[in-house]
Amino acid sequence: MRSLRTTAIASALALALAGCSGGDTEPVPTASATSPDAPVLEPGSPGQPNSTLTGSDAIATPSVSHNDADVTFLTDMISHHAQAIVMSDIVKGRLTDSKVKGIASRIADEQKPEMEGMATTLRSWGEEVPPEAKNPKLVTQHGSHHSMPGMATQQQLTALEDASGTELDRQYLDLMVAHHKGALTMCETHGEKGMDERTGELADDINVTQTKQIEQMQQMRKRL
C-alpha cells in the first residue's frame, strides 16, 4: 500500500508541473550584437584607453573620418615639404661641412615619400592635391605659400643660391631650422583641430623627427 501511494503522489506532482509549464516555453531574452543593451567597445583616441558603451550609447552613429583641419594640414604640409626639398636641392653638391651635407640629404629623402603619402590621402578623400606634390619646384611660383610658418621668401632662396663656402652652410642651416620650427607649429595646430587618426599620427611623426633635426642643426650651426 505504501508503494502504491508513493507512486500515485509522484504521478500527481508530474501532472501538476506539466500543467504549470504549458506546451510552449517563453524564450529567455539575450543581448545580441544589434541590441541596445549589448556592450560595445569604443576605440579611444591616440594615447587614450578604449571604453565600453552600453544601452543607447552603444547604438552605432555615422562618423566622419576627417575634417577641414585635416585637409588643410596635408595640403599645406605638401607645399611646406616641397620648399624644404627645393632648399636641399639648391645646396646639393655645394655644401662644405660633411654633417650639413648629411642632414640636407636626409631631409630630402625623408620628405619626398611623406609628400607622396599625403597626396594619396587627399586623393582618397576626393580633395585637390597641390601641383608641387609632383614637382616641388612649383612651390616657388605661389607667393601665398609664404604665409605658412617657417617658409623662406624668394629673396632668401636667391641669397642661398648666391652663397658659397661656409656661408652657404650657415644660411642653409638658418633657413632650415626656421622652416622646421614652422612645421612644428603646423603640427601643433592640427593636434588641436584635426580629426583623422592617421593624419594625427603623421603629424606626431613629423614633430618628433623635425624636433630632433632642429637640435642637430643648431649644434652644427654653433661649430660654423
PDB file of C-alpha atoms in Angstrom:
ATOM      1  CA  MET A   1       0.000   0.000   0.000  1.00  0.00           C
ATOM      2  CA  ARG A   2       2.842   2.385   0.856  1.00  0.00           C
ATOM      3  CA  SER A   3       4.418   1.743  -2.567  1.00  0.00           C
ATOM      4  CA  LEU A   4       1.178   2.392  -4.476  1.00  0.00           C
ATOM      5  CA  ARG A   5       0.556   5.631  -2.520  1.00  0.00           C
ATOM      6  CA  THR A   6       4.063   6.898  -3.233  1.00  0.00           C
ATOM      7  CA  THR A   7       3.664   6.170  -6.947  1.00  0.00           C
ATOM      8  CA  ALA A   8       0.324   7.981  -7.078  1.00  0.00           C
ATOM      9  CA  ILE A   9       1.740  11.079  -5.360  1.00  0.00           C
ATOM     10  CA  ALA A  10       4.680  11.193  -7.770  1.00  0.00           C
ATOM     11  CA  SER A  11       2.369  10.918 -10.782  1.00  0.00           C
ATOM     12  CA  ALA A  12       0.163  13.722  -9.473  1.00  0.00           C
ATOM     13  CA  LEU A  13       3.155  16.025  -8.970  1.00  0.00           C
ATOM     14  CA  ALA A  14       4.392  15.339 -12.504  1.00  0.00           C
ATOM     15  CA  LEU A  15       0.990  16.204 -13.992  1.00  0.00           C
ATOM     16  CA  ALA A  16       0.801  19.403 -11.937  1.00  0.00           C
ATOM     17  CA  LEU A  17       4.221  20.562 -13.111  1.00  0.00           C
ATOM     18  CA  ALA A  18       3.348  19.810 -16.735  1.00  0.00           C
ATOM     19  CA  GLY A  19       0.169  21.842 -16.447  1.00  0.00           C
ATOM     20  CA  CYS A  20       2.022  24.842 -14.999  1.00  0.00           C
ATOM     21  CA  SER A  21       4.712  24.871 -17.678  1.00  0.00           C
ATOM     22  CA  GLY A  22       2.340  24.602 -20.675  1.00  0.00           C
ATOM     23  CA  GLY A  23       3.170  23.319 -24.121  1.00  0.00           C
ATOM     24  CA  ASP A  24       5.397  26.258 -25.155  1.00  0.00           C
ATOM     25  CA  THR A  25       8.193  27.881 -23.156  1.00  0.00           C
ATOM     26  CA  GLU A  26       8.929  31.609 -23.231  1.00  0.00           C
ATOM     27  CA  PRO A  27      12.378  32.329 -24.733  1.00  0.00           C
ATOM     28  CA  VAL A  28      14.845  33.982 -22.393  1.00  0.00           C
ATOM     29  CA  PRO A  29      15.837  37.409 -23.749  1.00  0.00           C
ATOM     30  CA  THR A  30      19.515  37.642 -24.616  1.00  0.00           C
ATOM     31  CA  ALA A  31      21.604  40.614 -25.663  1.00  0.00           C
ATOM     32  CA  SER A  32      22.657  40.446 -29.288  1.00  0.00           C
ATOM     33  CA  ALA A  33      25.085  42.440 -31.371  1.00  0.00           C
ATOM     34  CA  THR A  34      22.186  44.605 -32.537  1.00  0.00           C
ATOM     35  CA  SER A  35      20.577  45.007 -29.127  1.00  0.00           C
ATOM     36  CA  PRO A  36      20.901  48.398 -27.427  1.00  0.00           C
ATOM     37  CA  ASP A  37      21.873  46.502 -24.259  1.00  0.00           C
ATOM     38  CA  ALA A  38      24.817  44.745 -25.899  1.00  0.00           C
ATOM     39  CA  PRO A  39      28.162  46.208 -24.767  1.00  0.00           C
ATOM     40  CA  VAL A  40      30.235  47.860 -27.500  1.00  0.00           C
ATOM     41  CA  LEU A  41      33.966  48.577 -27.312  1.00  0.00           C
ATOM     42  CA  GLU A  42      34.700  52.110 -28.460  1.00  0.00           C
ATOM     43  CA  PRO A  43      38.325  52.720 -29.530  1.00  0.00           C
ATOM     44  CA  GLY A  44      39.970  55.588 -27.695  1.00  0.00           C
ATOM     45  CA  SER A  45      41.835  58.476 -29.280  1.00  0.00           C
ATOM     46  CA  PRO A  46      45.604  58.094 -29.810  1.00  0.00           C
ATOM     47  CA  GLY A  47      47.145  57.775 -26.351  1.00  0.00           C
ATOM     48  CA  GLN A  48      43.774  57.226 -24.659  1.00  0.00           C
ATOM     49  CA  PRO A  49      42.266  53.923 -23.384  1.00  0.00           C
ATOM     50  CA  ASN A  50      39.293  52.191 -25.010  1.00  0.00           C
ATOM     51  CA  SER A  51      35.872  52.480 -23.342  1.00  0.00           C
ATOM     52  CA  THR A  52      32.874  50.142 -23.157  1.00  0.00           C
ATOM     53  CA  LEU A  53      29.460  51.560 -24.076  1.00  0.00           C
ATOM     54  CA  THR A  54      26.093  50.026 -23.169  1.00  0.00           C
ATOM     55  CA  GLY A  55      22.451  50.883 -23.715  1.00  0.00           C
ATOM     56  CA  SER A  56      21.568  53.700 -26.080  1.00  0.00           C
ATOM     57  CA  ASP A  57      25.167  54.951 -26.020  1.00  0.00           C
ATOM     58  CA  ALA A  58      26.236  51.759 -27.803  1.00  0.00           C
ATOM     59  CA  ILE A  59      23.992  52.303 -30.845  1.00  0.00           C
ATOM     60  CA  ALA A  60      26.213  52.992 -33.850  1.00  0.00           C
ATOM     61  CA  THR A  61      26.092  56.514 -35.237  1.00  0.00           C
ATOM     62  CA  PRO A  62      27.542  57.764 -38.521  1.00  0.00           C
ATOM     63  CA  SER A  63      31.093  59.096 -38.154  1.00  0.00           C
ATOM     64  CA  VAL A  64      33.239  61.422 -40.246  1.00  0.00           C
ATOM     65  CA  SER A  65      36.793  60.242 -40.860  1.00  0.00           C
ATOM     66  CA  HIS A  66      38.320  63.670 -41.402  1.00  0.00           C
ATOM     67  CA  ASN A  67      37.565  67.388 -41.304  1.00  0.00           C
ATOM     68  CA  ASP A  68      38.755  70.638 -42.889  1.00  0.00           C
ATOM     69  CA  ALA A  69      41.699  70.855 -40.480  1.00  0.00           C
ATOM     70  CA  ASP A  70      42.995  67.520 -41.771  1.00  0.00           C
ATOM     71  CA  VAL A  71      42.700  68.646 -45.395  1.00  0.00           C
ATOM     72  CA  THR A  72      44.392  71.971 -44.651  1.00  0.00           C
ATOM     73  CA  PHE A  73      47.235  70.293 -42.788  1.00  0.00           C
ATOM     74  CA  LEU A  74      48.003  67.813 -45.565  1.00  0.00           C
ATOM     75  CA  THR A  75      47.645  70.396 -48.330  1.00  0.00           C
ATOM     76  CA  ASP A  76      49.881  72.932 -46.593  1.00  0.00           C
ATOM     77  CA  MET A  77      52.426  70.363 -45.431  1.00  0.00           C
ATOM     78  CA  ILE A  78      52.883  69.143 -49.005  1.00  0.00           C
ATOM     79  CA  SER A  79      53.833  72.687 -50.008  1.00  0.00           C
ATOM     80  CA  HIS A  80      55.968  73.071 -46.880  1.00  0.00           C
ATOM     81  CA  HIS A  81      57.852  69.852 -47.614  1.00  0.00           C
ATOM     82  CA  ALA A  82      58.256  70.915 -51.240  1.00  0.00           C
ATOM     83  CA  GLN A  83      60.183  74.026 -50.232  1.00  0.00           C
ATOM     84  CA  ALA A  84      62.429  72.023 -47.902  1.00  0.00           C
ATOM     85  CA  ILE A  85      63.250  69.764 -50.843  1.00  0.00           C
ATOM     86  CA  VAL A  86      63.919  72.792 -53.057  1.00  0.00           C
ATOM     87  CA  MET A  87      66.318  74.255 -50.469  1.00  0.00           C
ATOM     88  CA  SER A  88      68.153  70.945 -50.194  1.00  0.00           C
ATOM     89  CA  ASP A  89      68.385  70.768 -53.993  1.00  0.00           C
ATOM     90  CA  ILE A  90      69.809  74.306 -54.149  1.00  0.00           C
ATOM     91  CA  VAL A  91      72.735  73.362 -51.899  1.00  0.00           C
ATOM     92  CA  LYS A  92      73.240  69.821 -53.220  1.00  0.00           C
ATOM     93  CA  GLY A  93      76.899  69.271 -54.131  1.00  0.00           C
ATOM     94  CA  ARG A  94      77.881  72.728 -52.828  1.00  0.00           C
ATOM     95  CA  LEU A  95      77.939  72.357 -49.045  1.00  0.00           C
ATOM     96  CA  THR A  96      81.332  72.152 -47.328  1.00  0.00           C
ATOM     97  CA  ASP A  97      80.573  70.548 -43.958  1.00  0.00           C
ATOM     98  CA  SER A  98      80.049  66.774 -44.030  1.00  0.00           C
ATOM     99  CA  LYS A  99      77.369  66.769 -41.329  1.00  0.00           C
ATOM    100  CA  VAL A 100      75.434  69.556 -43.015  1.00  0.00           C
ATOM    101  CA  LYS A 101      75.628  67.582 -46.258  1.00  0.00           C
ATOM    102  CA  GLY A 102      74.284  64.530 -44.461  1.00  0.00           C
ATOM    103  CA  ILE A 103      71.288  66.201 -42.870  1.00  0.00           C
ATOM    104  CA  ALA A 104      70.396  68.035 -46.092  1.00  0.00           C
ATOM    105  CA  SER A 105      70.314  64.694 -47.891  1.00  0.00           C
ATOM    106  CA  ARG A 106      68.238  63.047 -45.142  1.00  0.00           C
ATOM    107  CA  ILE A 107      65.681  65.839 -45.137  1.00  0.00           C
ATOM    108  CA  ALA A 108      65.075  65.454 -48.868  1.00  0.00           C
ATOM    109  CA  ASP A 109      64.997  61.654 -48.698  1.00  0.00           C
ATOM    110  CA  GLU A 110      62.517  61.621 -45.802  1.00  0.00           C
ATOM    111  CA  GLN A 111      60.150  64.293 -47.003  1.00  0.00           C
ATOM    112  CA  LYS A 112      59.648  63.050 -50.572  1.00  0.00           C
ATOM    113  CA  PRO A 113      57.825  59.836 -49.531  1.00  0.00           C
ATOM    114  CA  GLU A 114      55.873  61.771 -46.907  1.00  0.00           C
ATOM    115  CA  MET A 115      54.643  64.101 -49.645  1.00  0.00           C
ATOM    116  CA  GLU A 116      53.555  61.137 -51.748  1.00  0.00           C
ATOM    117  CA  GLY A 117      51.655  59.646 -48.823  1.00  0.00           C
ATOM    118  CA  MET A 118      49.881  62.920 -48.081  1.00  0.00           C
ATOM    119  CA  ALA A 119      48.912  63.298 -51.729  1.00  0.00           C
ATOM    120  CA  THR A 120      47.489  59.764 -51.753  1.00  0.00           C
ATOM    121  CA  THR A 121      45.364  60.525 -48.696  1.00  0.00           C
ATOM    122  CA  LEU A 122      43.999  63.724 -50.216  1.00  0.00           C
ATOM    123  CA  ARG A 123      43.050  61.876 -53.398  1.00  0.00           C
ATOM    124  CA  SER A 124      41.270  59.182 -51.391  1.00  0.00           C
ATOM    125  CA  TRP A 125      39.170  61.943 -49.815  1.00  0.00           C
ATOM    126  CA  GLY A 126      38.398  63.471 -53.202  1.00  0.00           C
ATOM    127  CA  GLU A 127      40.406  66.596 -52.371  1.00  0.00           C
ATOM    128  CA  GLU A 128      42.658  68.638 -54.645  1.00  0.00           C
ATOM    129  CA  VAL A 129      46.369  67.859 -54.478  1.00  0.00           C
ATOM    130  CA  PRO A 130      48.871  70.744 -54.789  1.00  0.00           C
ATOM    131  CA  PRO A 131      50.874  70.516 -58.053  1.00  0.00           C
ATOM    132  CA  GLU A 132      54.147  70.685 -56.127  1.00  0.00           C
ATOM    133  CA  ALA A 133      53.432  67.162 -54.868  1.00  0.00           C
ATOM    134  CA  LYS A 134      54.775  66.000 -58.251  1.00  0.00           C
ATOM    135  CA  ASN A 135      57.146  68.894 -58.919  1.00  0.00           C
ATOM    136  CA  PRO A 136      58.456  70.573 -55.723  1.00  0.00           C
ATOM    137  CA  LYS A 137      59.908  73.492 -57.710  1.00  0.00           C
ATOM    138  CA  LEU A 138      56.383  74.714 -58.435  1.00  0.00           C
ATOM    139  CA  VAL A 139      56.119  75.852 -54.817  1.00  0.00           C
ATOM    140  CA  THR A 140      58.247  78.889 -55.683  1.00  0.00           C
ATOM    141  CA  GLN A 141      55.527  80.086 -58.077  1.00  0.00           C
ATOM    142  CA  HIS A 142      52.912  80.504 -55.348  1.00  0.00           C
ATOM    143  CA  GLY A 143      53.539  83.589 -53.249  1.00  0.00           C
ATOM    144  CA  SER A 144      50.619  82.736 -50.969  1.00  0.00           C
ATOM    145  CA  HIS A 145      52.640  79.845 -49.510  1.00  0.00           C
ATOM    146  CA  HIS A 146      54.990  82.326 -47.875  1.00  0.00           C
ATOM    147  CA  SER A 147      52.329  82.997 -45.239  1.00  0.00           C
ATOM    148  CA  MET A 148      52.810  79.494 -43.829  1.00  0.00           C
ATOM    149  CA  PRO A 149      55.036  79.256 -40.730  1.00  0.00           C
ATOM    150  CA  GLY A 150      58.738  78.943 -41.475  1.00  0.00           C
ATOM    151  CA  MET A 151      58.544  79.380 -45.243  1.00  0.00           C
ATOM    152  CA  ALA A 152      61.553  81.116 -46.791  1.00  0.00           C
ATOM    153  CA  THR A 153      60.989  84.135 -49.010  1.00  0.00           C
ATOM    154  CA  GLN A 154      62.106  84.264 -52.624  1.00  0.00           C
ATOM    155  CA  GLN A 155      64.826  86.742 -51.598  1.00  0.00           C
ATOM    156  CA  GLN A 156      66.171  84.242 -49.061  1.00  0.00           C
ATOM    157  CA  LEU A 157      66.188  81.462 -51.634  1.00  0.00           C
ATOM    158  CA  THR A 158      68.047  83.702 -54.085  1.00  0.00           C
ATOM    159  CA  ALA A 159      70.615  84.545 -51.401  1.00  0.00           C
ATOM    160  CA  LEU A 160      71.026  80.823 -50.749  1.00  0.00           C
ATOM    161  CA  GLU A 161      71.732  80.262 -54.442  1.00  0.00           C
ATOM    162  CA  ASP A 162      74.340  83.039 -54.439  1.00  0.00           C
ATOM    163  CA  ALA A 163      76.142  81.941 -51.254  1.00  0.00           C
ATOM    164  CA  SER A 164      79.174  79.671 -51.181  1.00  0.00           C
ATOM    165  CA  GLY A 165      81.576  78.019 -48.763  1.00  0.00           C
ATOM    166  CA  THR A 166      80.875  78.105 -45.045  1.00  0.00           C
ATOM    167  CA  GLU A 167      78.416  80.948 -45.556  1.00  0.00           C
ATOM    168  CA  LEU A 168      76.280  78.615 -47.664  1.00  0.00           C
ATOM    169  CA  ASP A 169      76.291  76.044 -44.866  1.00  0.00           C
ATOM    170  CA  ARG A 170      75.241  78.689 -42.347  1.00  0.00           C
ATOM    171  CA  GLN A 171      72.444  80.067 -44.490  1.00  0.00           C
ATOM    172  CA  TYR A 172      71.080  76.613 -45.186  1.00  0.00           C
ATOM    173  CA  LEU A 173      71.023  75.719 -41.504  1.00  0.00           C
ATOM    174  CA  ASP A 174      69.411  79.022 -40.528  1.00  0.00           C
ATOM    175  CA  LEU A 175      66.673  78.677 -43.135  1.00  0.00           C
ATOM    176  CA  MET A 176      66.019  75.009 -42.408  1.00  0.00           C
ATOM    177  CA  VAL A 177      65.829  75.473 -38.630  1.00  0.00           C
ATOM    178  CA  ALA A 178      63.233  78.201 -39.139  1.00  0.00           C
ATOM    179  CA  HIS A 179      61.465  76.005 -41.683  1.00  0.00           C
ATOM    180  CA  HIS A 180      61.321  73.043 -39.294  1.00  0.00           C
ATOM    181  CA  LYS A 181      60.036  75.219 -36.459  1.00  0.00           C
ATOM    182  CA  GLY A 182      57.247  76.329 -38.767  1.00  0.00           C
ATOM    183  CA  ALA A 183      56.351  72.694 -39.395  1.00  0.00           C
ATOM    184  CA  LEU A 184      56.124  72.096 -35.645  1.00  0.00           C
ATOM    185  CA  THR A 185      53.642  74.965 -35.391  1.00  0.00           C
ATOM    186  CA  MET A 186      51.549  73.399 -38.146  1.00  0.00           C
ATOM    187  CA  CYS A 187      51.611  70.032 -36.364  1.00  0.00           C
ATOM    188  CA  GLU A 188      50.512  71.652 -33.125  1.00  0.00           C
ATOM    189  CA  THR A 189      47.600  73.378 -34.861  1.00  0.00           C
ATOM    190  CA  HIS A 190      46.493  70.091 -36.382  1.00  0.00           C
ATOM    191  CA  GLY A 191      46.659  68.433 -32.983  1.00  0.00           C
ATOM    192  CA  GLU A 192      44.150  70.968 -31.688  1.00  0.00           C
ATOM    193  CA  LYS A 193      41.717  70.841 -34.604  1.00  0.00           C
ATOM    194  CA  GLY A 194      42.286  67.682 -36.674  1.00  0.00           C
ATOM    195  CA  MET A 195      40.096  64.573 -36.606  1.00  0.00           C
ATOM    196  CA  ASP A 196      41.702  61.901 -38.788  1.00  0.00           C
ATOM    197  CA  GLU A 197      43.782  59.473 -36.729  1.00  0.00           C
ATOM    198  CA  ARG A 198      46.269  58.608 -39.497  1.00  0.00           C
ATOM    199  CA  THR A 199      46.910  62.278 -40.188  1.00  0.00           C
ATOM    200  CA  GLY A 200      47.408  62.835 -36.478  1.00  0.00           C
ATOM    201  CA  GLU A 201      49.977  60.050 -36.379  1.00  0.00           C
ATOM    202  CA  LEU A 202      51.792  61.609 -39.345  1.00  0.00           C
ATOM    203  CA  ALA A 203      51.838  64.983 -37.590  1.00  0.00           C
ATOM    204  CA  ASP A 204      53.272  63.324 -34.486  1.00  0.00           C
ATOM    205  CA  ASP A 205      55.984  61.627 -36.557  1.00  0.00           C
ATOM    206  CA  ILE A 206      56.904  64.904 -38.253  1.00  0.00           C
ATOM    207  CA  ASN A 207      57.022  66.619 -34.869  1.00  0.00           C
ATOM    208  CA  VAL A 208      59.399  64.025 -33.401  1.00  0.00           C
ATOM    209  CA  THR A 209      61.683  63.846 -36.447  1.00  0.00           C
ATOM    210  CA  GLN A 210      61.982  67.568 -37.036  1.00  0.00           C
ATOM    211  CA  THR A 211      62.423  68.416 -33.354  1.00  0.00           C
ATOM    212  CA  LYS A 212      65.451  66.126 -33.321  1.00  0.00           C
ATOM    213  CA  GLN A 213      66.769  67.596 -36.576  1.00  0.00           C
ATOM    214  CA  ILE A 214      66.414  71.129 -35.217  1.00  0.00           C
ATOM    215  CA  GLU A 215      68.626  70.174 -32.273  1.00  0.00           C
ATOM    216  CA  GLN A 216      71.189  68.609 -34.614  1.00  0.00           C
ATOM    217  CA  MET A 217      71.275  71.620 -36.941  1.00  0.00           C
ATOM    218  CA  GLN A 218      71.600  74.038 -34.048  1.00  0.00           C
ATOM    219  CA  GLN A 219      74.649  72.114 -32.833  1.00  0.00           C
ATOM    220  CA  MET A 220      76.130  72.234 -36.338  1.00  0.00           C
ATOM    221  CA  ARG A 221      75.495  75.962 -36.552  1.00  0.00           C
ATOM    222  CA  LYS A 222      77.430  76.579 -33.352  1.00  0.00           C
ATOM    223  CA  ARG A 223      80.521  74.990 -34.921  1.00  0.00           C
ATOM    224  CA  LEU A 224      80.438  77.102 -38.082  1.00  0.00           C
TER     225      LEU A 224
END
